[in-house]
Short mmCIF file of C-alpha atoms in Angstrom, two decimals:
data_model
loop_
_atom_site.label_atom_id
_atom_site.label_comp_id
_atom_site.label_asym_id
_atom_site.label_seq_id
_atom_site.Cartn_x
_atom_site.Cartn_y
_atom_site.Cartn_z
CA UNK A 1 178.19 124.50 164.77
CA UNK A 2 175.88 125.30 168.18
CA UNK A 3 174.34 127.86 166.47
CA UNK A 4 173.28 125.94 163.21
CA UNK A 5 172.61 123.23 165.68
CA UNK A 6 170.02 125.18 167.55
CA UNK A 7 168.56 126.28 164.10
CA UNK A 8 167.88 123.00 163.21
CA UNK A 9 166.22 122.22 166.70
CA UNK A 10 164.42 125.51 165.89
CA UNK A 11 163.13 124.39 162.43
CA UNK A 12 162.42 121.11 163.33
CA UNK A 13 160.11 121.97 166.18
CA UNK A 14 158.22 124.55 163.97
CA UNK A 15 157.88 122.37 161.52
CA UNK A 16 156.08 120.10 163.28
CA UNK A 17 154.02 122.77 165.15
CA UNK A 18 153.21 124.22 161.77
CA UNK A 19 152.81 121.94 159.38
CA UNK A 20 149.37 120.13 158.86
CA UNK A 21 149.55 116.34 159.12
CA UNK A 22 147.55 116.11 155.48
CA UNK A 23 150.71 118.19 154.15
CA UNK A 24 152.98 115.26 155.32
CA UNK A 25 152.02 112.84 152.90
CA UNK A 26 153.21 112.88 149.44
CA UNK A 27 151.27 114.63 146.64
CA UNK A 28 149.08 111.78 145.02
CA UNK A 29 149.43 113.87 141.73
CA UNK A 30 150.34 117.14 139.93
CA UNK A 31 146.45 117.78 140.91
CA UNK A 32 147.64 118.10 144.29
CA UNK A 33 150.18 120.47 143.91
CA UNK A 34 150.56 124.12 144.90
CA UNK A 35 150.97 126.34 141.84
CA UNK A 36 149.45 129.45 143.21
CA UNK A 37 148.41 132.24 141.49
CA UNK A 38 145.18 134.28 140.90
CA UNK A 39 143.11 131.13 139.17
CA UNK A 40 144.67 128.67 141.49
CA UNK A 41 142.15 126.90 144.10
CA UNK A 42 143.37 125.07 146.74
CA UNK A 43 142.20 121.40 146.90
CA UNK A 44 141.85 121.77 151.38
CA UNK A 45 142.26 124.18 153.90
CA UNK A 46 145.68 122.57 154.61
CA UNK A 47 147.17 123.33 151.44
CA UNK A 48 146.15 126.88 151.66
CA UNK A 49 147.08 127.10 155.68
CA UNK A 50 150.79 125.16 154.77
CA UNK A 51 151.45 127.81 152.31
CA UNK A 52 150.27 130.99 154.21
CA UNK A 53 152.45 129.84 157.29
CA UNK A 54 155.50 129.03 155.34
CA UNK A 55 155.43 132.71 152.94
CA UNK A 56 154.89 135.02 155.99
CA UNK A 57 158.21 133.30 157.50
CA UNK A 58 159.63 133.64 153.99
CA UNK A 59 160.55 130.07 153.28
CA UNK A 60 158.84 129.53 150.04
CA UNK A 61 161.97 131.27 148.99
CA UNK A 62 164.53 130.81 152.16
CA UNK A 63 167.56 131.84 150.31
CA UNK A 64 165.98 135.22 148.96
CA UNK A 65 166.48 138.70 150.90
CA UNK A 66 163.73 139.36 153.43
CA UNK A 67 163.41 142.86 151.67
CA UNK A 68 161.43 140.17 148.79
CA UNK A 69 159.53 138.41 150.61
CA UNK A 70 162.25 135.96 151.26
CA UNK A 71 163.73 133.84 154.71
CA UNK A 72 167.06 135.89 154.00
CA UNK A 73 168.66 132.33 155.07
CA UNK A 74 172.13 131.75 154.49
CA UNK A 75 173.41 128.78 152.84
CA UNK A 76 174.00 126.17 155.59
CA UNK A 77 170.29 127.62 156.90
CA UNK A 78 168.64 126.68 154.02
CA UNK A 79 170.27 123.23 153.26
CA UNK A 80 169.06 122.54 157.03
CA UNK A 81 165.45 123.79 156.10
CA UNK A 82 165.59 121.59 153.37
CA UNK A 83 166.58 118.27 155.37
CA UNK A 84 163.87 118.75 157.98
CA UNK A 85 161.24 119.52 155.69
CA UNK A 86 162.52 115.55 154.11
CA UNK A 87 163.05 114.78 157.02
CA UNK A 88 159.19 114.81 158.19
CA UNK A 89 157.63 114.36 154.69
CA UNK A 90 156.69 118.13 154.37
CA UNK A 91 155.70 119.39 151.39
CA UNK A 92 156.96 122.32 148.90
CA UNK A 93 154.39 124.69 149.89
CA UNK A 94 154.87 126.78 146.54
CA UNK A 95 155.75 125.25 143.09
CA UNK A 96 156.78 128.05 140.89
CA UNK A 97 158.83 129.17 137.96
CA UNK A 98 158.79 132.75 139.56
CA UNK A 99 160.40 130.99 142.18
CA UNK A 100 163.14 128.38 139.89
CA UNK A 101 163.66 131.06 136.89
CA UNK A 102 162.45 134.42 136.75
CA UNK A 103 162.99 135.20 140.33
CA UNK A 104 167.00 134.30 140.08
CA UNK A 105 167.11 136.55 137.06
CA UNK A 106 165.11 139.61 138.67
CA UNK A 107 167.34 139.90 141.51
CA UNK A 108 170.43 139.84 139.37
CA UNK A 109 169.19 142.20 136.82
CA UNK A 110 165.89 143.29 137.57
CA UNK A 111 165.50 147.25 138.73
CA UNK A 112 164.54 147.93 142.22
CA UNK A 113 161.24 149.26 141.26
CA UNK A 114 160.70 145.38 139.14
CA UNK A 115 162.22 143.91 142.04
CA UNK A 116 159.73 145.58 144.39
CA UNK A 117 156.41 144.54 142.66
CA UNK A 118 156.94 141.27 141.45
CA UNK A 119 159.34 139.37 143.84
CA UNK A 120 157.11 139.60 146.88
CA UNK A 121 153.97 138.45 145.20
CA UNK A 122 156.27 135.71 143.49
CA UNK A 123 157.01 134.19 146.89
CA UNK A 124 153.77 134.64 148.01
CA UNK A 125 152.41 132.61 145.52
CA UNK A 126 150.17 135.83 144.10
CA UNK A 127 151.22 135.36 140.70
CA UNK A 128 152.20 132.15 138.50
CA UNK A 129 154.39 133.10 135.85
CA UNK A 130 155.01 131.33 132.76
CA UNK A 131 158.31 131.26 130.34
CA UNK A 132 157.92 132.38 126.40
CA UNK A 133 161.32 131.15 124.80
CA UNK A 134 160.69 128.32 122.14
CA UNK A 135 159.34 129.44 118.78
CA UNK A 136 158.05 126.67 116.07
CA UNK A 137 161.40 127.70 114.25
CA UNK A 138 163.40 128.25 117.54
CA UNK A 139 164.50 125.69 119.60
CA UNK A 140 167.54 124.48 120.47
CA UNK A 141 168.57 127.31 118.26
CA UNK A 142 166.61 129.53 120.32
CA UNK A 143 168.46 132.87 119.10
CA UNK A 144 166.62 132.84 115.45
CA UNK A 145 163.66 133.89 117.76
CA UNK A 146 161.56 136.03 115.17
CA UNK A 147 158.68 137.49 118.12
CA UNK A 148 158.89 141.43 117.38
CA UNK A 149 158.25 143.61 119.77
CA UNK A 150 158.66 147.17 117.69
CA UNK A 151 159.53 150.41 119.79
CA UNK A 152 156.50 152.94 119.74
CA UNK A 153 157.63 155.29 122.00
CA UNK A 154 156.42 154.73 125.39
CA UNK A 155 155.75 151.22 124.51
CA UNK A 156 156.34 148.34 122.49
CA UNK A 157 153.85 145.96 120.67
CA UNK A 158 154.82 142.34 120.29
CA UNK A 159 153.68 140.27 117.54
CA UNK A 160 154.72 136.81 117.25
CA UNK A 161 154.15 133.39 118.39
CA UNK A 162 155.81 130.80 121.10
CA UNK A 163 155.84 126.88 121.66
CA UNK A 164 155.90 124.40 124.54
CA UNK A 165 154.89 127.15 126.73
CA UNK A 166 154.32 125.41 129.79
CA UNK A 167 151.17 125.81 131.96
CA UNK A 168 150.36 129.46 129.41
CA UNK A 169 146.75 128.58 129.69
CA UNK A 170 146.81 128.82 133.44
CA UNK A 171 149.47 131.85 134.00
CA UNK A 172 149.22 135.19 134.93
CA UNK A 173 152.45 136.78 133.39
CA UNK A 174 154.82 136.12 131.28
CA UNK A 175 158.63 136.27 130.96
CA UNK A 176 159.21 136.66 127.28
CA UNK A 177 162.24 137.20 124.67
CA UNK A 178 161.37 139.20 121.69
CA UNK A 179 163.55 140.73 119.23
CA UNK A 180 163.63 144.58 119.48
CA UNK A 181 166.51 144.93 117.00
CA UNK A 182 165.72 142.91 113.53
CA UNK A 183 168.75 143.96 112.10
CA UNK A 184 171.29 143.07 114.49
CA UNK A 185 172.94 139.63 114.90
CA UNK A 186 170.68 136.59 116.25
CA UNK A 187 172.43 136.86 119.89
CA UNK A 188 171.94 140.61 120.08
CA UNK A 189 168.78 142.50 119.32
CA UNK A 190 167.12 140.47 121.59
CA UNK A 191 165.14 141.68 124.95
CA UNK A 192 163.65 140.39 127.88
CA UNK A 193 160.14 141.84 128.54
CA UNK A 194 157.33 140.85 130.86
CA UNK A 195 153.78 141.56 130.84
CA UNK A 196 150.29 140.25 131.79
CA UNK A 197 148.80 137.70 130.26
CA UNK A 198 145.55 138.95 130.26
CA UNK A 199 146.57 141.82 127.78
CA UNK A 200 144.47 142.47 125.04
CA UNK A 201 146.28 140.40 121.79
CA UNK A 202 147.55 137.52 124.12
CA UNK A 203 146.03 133.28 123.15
CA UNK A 204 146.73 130.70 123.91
CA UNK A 205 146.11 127.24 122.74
CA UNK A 206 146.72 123.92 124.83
CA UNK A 207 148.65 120.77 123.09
CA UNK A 208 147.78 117.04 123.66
CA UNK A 209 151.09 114.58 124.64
CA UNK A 210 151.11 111.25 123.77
CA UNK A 211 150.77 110.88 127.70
CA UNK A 212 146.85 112.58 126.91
CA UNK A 213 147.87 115.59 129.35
CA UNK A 214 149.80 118.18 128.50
CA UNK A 215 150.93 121.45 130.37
CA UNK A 216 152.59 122.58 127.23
CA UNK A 217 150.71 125.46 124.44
CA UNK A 218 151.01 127.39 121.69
CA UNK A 219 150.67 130.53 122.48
CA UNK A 220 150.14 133.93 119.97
CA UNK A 221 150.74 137.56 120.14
CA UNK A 222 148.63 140.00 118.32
CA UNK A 223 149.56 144.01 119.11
CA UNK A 224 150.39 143.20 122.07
CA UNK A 225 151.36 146.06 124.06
CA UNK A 226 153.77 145.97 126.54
CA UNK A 227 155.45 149.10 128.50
CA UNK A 228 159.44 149.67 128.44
CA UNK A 229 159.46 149.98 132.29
CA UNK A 230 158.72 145.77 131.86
CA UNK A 231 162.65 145.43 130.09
CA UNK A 232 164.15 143.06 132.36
CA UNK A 233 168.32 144.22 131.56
CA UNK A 234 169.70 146.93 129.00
CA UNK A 235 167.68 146.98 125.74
CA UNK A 236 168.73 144.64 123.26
CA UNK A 237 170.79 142.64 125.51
CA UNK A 238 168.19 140.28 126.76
CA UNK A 239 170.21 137.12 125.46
CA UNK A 240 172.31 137.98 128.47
CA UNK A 241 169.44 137.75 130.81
CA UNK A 242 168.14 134.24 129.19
CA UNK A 243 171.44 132.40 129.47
CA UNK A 244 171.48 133.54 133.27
CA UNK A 245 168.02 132.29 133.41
CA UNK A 246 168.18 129.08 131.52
CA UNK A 247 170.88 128.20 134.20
CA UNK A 248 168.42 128.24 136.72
CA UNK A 249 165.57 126.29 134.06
CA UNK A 250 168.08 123.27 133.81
CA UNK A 251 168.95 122.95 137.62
CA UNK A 252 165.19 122.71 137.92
CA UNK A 253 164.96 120.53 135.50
CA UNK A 254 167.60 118.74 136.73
CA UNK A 255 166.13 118.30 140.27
CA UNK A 256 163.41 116.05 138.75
CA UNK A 257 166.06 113.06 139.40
CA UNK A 258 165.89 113.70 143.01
CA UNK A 259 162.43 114.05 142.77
CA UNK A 260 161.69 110.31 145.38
CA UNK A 261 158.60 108.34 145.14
CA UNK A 262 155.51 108.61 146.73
CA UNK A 263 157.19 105.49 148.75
CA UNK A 264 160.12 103.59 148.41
CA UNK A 265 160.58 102.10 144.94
CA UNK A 266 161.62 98.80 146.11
CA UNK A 267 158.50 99.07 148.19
CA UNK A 268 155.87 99.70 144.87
CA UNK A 269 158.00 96.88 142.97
CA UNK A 270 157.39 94.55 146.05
CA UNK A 271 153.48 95.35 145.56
CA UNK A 272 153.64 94.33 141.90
CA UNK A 273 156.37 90.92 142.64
CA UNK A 274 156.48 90.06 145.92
CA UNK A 275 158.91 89.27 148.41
CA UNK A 276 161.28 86.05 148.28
CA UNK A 277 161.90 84.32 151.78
CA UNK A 278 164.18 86.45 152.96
CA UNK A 279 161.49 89.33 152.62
CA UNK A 280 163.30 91.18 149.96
CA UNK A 281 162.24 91.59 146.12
CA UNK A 282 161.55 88.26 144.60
CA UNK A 283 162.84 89.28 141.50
CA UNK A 284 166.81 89.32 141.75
CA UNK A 285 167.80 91.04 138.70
CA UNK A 286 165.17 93.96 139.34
CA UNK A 287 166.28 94.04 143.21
CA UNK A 288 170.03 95.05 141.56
CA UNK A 289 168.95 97.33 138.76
CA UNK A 290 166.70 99.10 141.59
CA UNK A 291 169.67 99.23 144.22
CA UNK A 292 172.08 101.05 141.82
CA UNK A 293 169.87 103.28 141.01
CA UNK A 294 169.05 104.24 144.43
CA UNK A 295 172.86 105.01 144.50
CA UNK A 296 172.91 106.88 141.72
CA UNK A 297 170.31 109.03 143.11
CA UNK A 298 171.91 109.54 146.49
CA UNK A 299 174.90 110.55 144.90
CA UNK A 300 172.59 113.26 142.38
CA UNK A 301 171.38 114.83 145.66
CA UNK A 302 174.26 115.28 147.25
CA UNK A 303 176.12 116.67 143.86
CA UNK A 304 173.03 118.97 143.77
CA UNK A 305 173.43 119.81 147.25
CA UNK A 306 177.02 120.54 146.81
CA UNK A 307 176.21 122.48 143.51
CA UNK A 308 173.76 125.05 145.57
CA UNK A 309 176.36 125.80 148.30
CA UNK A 310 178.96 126.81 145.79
CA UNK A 311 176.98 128.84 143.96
CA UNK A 312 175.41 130.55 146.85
CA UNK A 313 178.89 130.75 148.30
CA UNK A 314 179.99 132.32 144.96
CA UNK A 315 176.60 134.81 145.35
CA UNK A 316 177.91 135.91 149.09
CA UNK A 317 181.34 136.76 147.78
CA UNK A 318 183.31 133.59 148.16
CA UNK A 319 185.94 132.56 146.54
CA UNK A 320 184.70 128.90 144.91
CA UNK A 321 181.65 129.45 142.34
CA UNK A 322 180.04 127.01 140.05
CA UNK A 323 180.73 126.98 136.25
CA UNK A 324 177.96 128.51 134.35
CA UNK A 325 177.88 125.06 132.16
CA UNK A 326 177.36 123.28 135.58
CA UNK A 327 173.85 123.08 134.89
CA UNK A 328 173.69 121.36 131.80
CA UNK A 329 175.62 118.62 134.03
CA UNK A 330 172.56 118.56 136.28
CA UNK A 331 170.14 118.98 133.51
CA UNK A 332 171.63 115.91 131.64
CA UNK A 333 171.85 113.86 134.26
CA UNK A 334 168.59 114.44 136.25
CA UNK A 335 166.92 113.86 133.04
CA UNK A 336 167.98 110.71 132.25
CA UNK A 337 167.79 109.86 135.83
CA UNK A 338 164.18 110.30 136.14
CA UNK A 339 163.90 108.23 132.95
CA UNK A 340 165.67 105.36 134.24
CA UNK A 341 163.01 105.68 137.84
CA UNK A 342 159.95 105.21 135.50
CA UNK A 343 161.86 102.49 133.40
CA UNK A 344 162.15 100.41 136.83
CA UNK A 345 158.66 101.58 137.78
CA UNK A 346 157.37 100.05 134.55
CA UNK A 347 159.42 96.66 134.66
CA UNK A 348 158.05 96.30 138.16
CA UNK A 349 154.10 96.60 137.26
CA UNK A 350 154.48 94.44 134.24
CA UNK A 351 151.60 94.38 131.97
CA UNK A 352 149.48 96.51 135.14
CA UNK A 353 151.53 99.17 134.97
CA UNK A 354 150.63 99.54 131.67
CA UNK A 355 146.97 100.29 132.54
CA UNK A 356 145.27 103.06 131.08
CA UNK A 357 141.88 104.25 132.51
CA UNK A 358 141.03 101.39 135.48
CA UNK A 359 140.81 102.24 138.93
CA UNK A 360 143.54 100.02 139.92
CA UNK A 361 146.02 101.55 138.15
CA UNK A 362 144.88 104.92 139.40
CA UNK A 363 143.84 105.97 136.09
CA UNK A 364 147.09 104.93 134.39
CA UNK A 365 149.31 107.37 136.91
CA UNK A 366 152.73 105.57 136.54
CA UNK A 367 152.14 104.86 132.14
CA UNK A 368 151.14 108.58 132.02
CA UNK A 369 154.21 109.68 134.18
CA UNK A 370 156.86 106.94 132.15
CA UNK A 371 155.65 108.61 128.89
CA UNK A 372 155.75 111.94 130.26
CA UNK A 373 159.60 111.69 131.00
CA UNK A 374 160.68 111.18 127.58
CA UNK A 375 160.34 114.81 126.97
CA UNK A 376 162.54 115.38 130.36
CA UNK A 377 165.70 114.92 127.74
CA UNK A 378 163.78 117.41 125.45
CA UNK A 379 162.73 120.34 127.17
CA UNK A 380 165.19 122.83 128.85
CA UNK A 381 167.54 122.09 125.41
CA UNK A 382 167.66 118.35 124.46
CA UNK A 383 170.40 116.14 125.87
CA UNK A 384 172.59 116.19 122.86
CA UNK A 385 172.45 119.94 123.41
CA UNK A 386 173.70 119.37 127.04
CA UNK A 387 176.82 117.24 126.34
CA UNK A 388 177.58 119.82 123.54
CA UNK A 389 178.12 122.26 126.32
CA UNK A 390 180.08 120.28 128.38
CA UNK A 391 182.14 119.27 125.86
CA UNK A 392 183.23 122.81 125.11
CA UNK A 393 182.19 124.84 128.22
CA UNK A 394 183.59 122.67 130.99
CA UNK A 395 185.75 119.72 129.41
CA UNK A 396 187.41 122.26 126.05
CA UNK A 397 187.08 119.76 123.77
CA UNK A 398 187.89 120.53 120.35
CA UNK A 399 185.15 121.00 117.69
CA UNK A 400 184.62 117.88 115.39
#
């Protein structure tokens, strides 16, 4: 324990050598938030200084090889990063889905060559990358994917057209399924290619929420060419590759129930209510509802605590792994989780929380985020979708 003792002396100290004091306070909105990538511009100098310190140490990604731009950090190491960074209100330097999705799946099937020029830039935040799964007609039956991508020698070209692709208008790649084999079955004949987004034949169209933003679009292929050497896994097995991947989608997902507050919640309520004489909550009922939830979400973190170590454990050659279903345990539950946090939120303000455009209510922040989450049970594959797994995958219950 000395040793991991004096690494968390270590990381604490740099930390607070490091880390600007305007990166210590909570992001006021996704505005504020590091995407990277080559359109992204950084709202201060400490944004941009926060995430230059942290990538050259290699602890946007702690847990990847050095060799990738990675901290090379084992598990215990990286649980520790993570606690001090809480611990003093630092920031994620780098939000990414490089970094949640693709990045898992290039270093378990990517080539060394694919590994080598888009891992680095990944953790650098060089490159945003975006995900093309969801079709109008494929959803939670996301194998009836129709996207062609037809074999022309040295290349394909990819016609087709994808849905709810998240943040399209403002990536620079894409990680894409296509079907390169039209007349196999749905769950083979599929591949998983990436190219630029910038490629001739590539649109993309934004769509409006009912929360009036959206990061979600429609985006459309026309000839677009992409080269073989971008086939993430063997031809035609790509389904392999997205199942790996949509793992790592739904623990990210998932995380959004440990996703805290700006500040405390009892705190905001207390803004909206009051306090009672004893200085807590003056609403009783609320003050309970907002207490077990606060459990609940203690005991998510520490389930997704304990779900990282195992699997890293399982990644180092250990004997205890995760179930591959796992995550549709954490994608269910964060889900609904961070429902439940804007439920309370919204009980708390009242009829002010339900402000739309005034100053006070911060130009209806917490109504946009409430109405935001109901999609949290959609995306990823809906929650009906997850207890289907675990009703077969992890619990073996019979069909109906």
């Amino acid at each position: 324990m000395s040793s991991l003792d004096d690494f968390r002396a270590e990381t604490r100290a740099w930390l607070e050598a490091h880390c600007p004091p305007e990166m210590r306070t909570p992001a006021r909105g996704e505005d504020e938030v590091c995407w990277g990538g080559r359109h992204f511009r950084f709202r201060s100098e400490a944004q941009r200084l926060w995430l230059a310190r942290m990538a050259e140490r290699g602890w946007t990604v702690p847990a990847w090889p050095r060799d990738y731009g990675g901290g090379g950090l084992d598990a215990a190491q990286a649980r520790v990063l993570a606690e001090e960074m809480r611990s003093l209100g630092c920031r994620v330097p780098l939000q990414s889905f490089g970094i949640w999705m693709l990045g898992p799946a290039l270093l378990k099937f990517g080539t060394e060559a694919q590994k080598r020029e888009h891992l680095p830039r990944i953790a650098r935040g060089e490159i945003r990358w975006c995900q093309g799964y969801s079709e109008p007609n494929a959803g939670s039956d996301l194998a009836s994917l129709q996207t062609r991508a037809e074999d022309r020698g040295d290349h394909f070209v990819v016609n087709g057209q994808k849905i709810w692709t998240s943040y399209a208008d403002q990536a620079d790649w894409i990680f894409c399924l296509v079907r390169t084999d039209p007349g196999a079955k749905k769950h083979t004949g599929i591949s998983f290619v990436l190219f630029d987004m910038t490629t001739p034949g590539v649109s993309t169209r934004p769509i409006r929420l009912i929360s009036g933003k959206s990061p979600f679009c429609e985006t459309f292929f026309d000839d677009v060419r992409v080269e073989k050497h971008n086939v993430v896994g063997e031809l035609n097995a790509g389904w392999t590759v997205a199942k790996y991947l949509l793992t790592h989608e739904r623990e990210m997902i998932g995380a959004i129930g440990d996703r805290a507050a700006p500040r405390p919640m009892g705190e905001l309520a207390a803004q909206w209510l009051g306090l009672d004489e004893g200085g807590r909550l003056a609403d009783p009922l609320l003050r309970a509802r907002i207490a077990a939830f606060e459990v609940d979400e203690a005991a998510f973190r520490l389930a997704m605590a304990r779900t990282g170590d195992l699997a890293r454990n399982a990644e180092g050659g250990g004997e205890h792994g995760v179930h591959p279903a796992f995550s549709s345990v954490l994608k269910f539950y964060g889900a609904e989780l961070n429902k439940r946090r804007f439920e309370l939120l919204m009980a708390a303000g009242g009829s002010d929380a339900l402000e739309w455009d005034s100053e006070r209510s911060q130009h209806g922040a917490h109504a946009r985020a409430w109405l935001r989450t109901k999609g949290n049970s959609i995306e990823g594959g809906t929650s009906e979708v997850q207890l289907n797994v675990i009703a077969k995958r992890l619990l073996a219950l019979p069909d109906a």
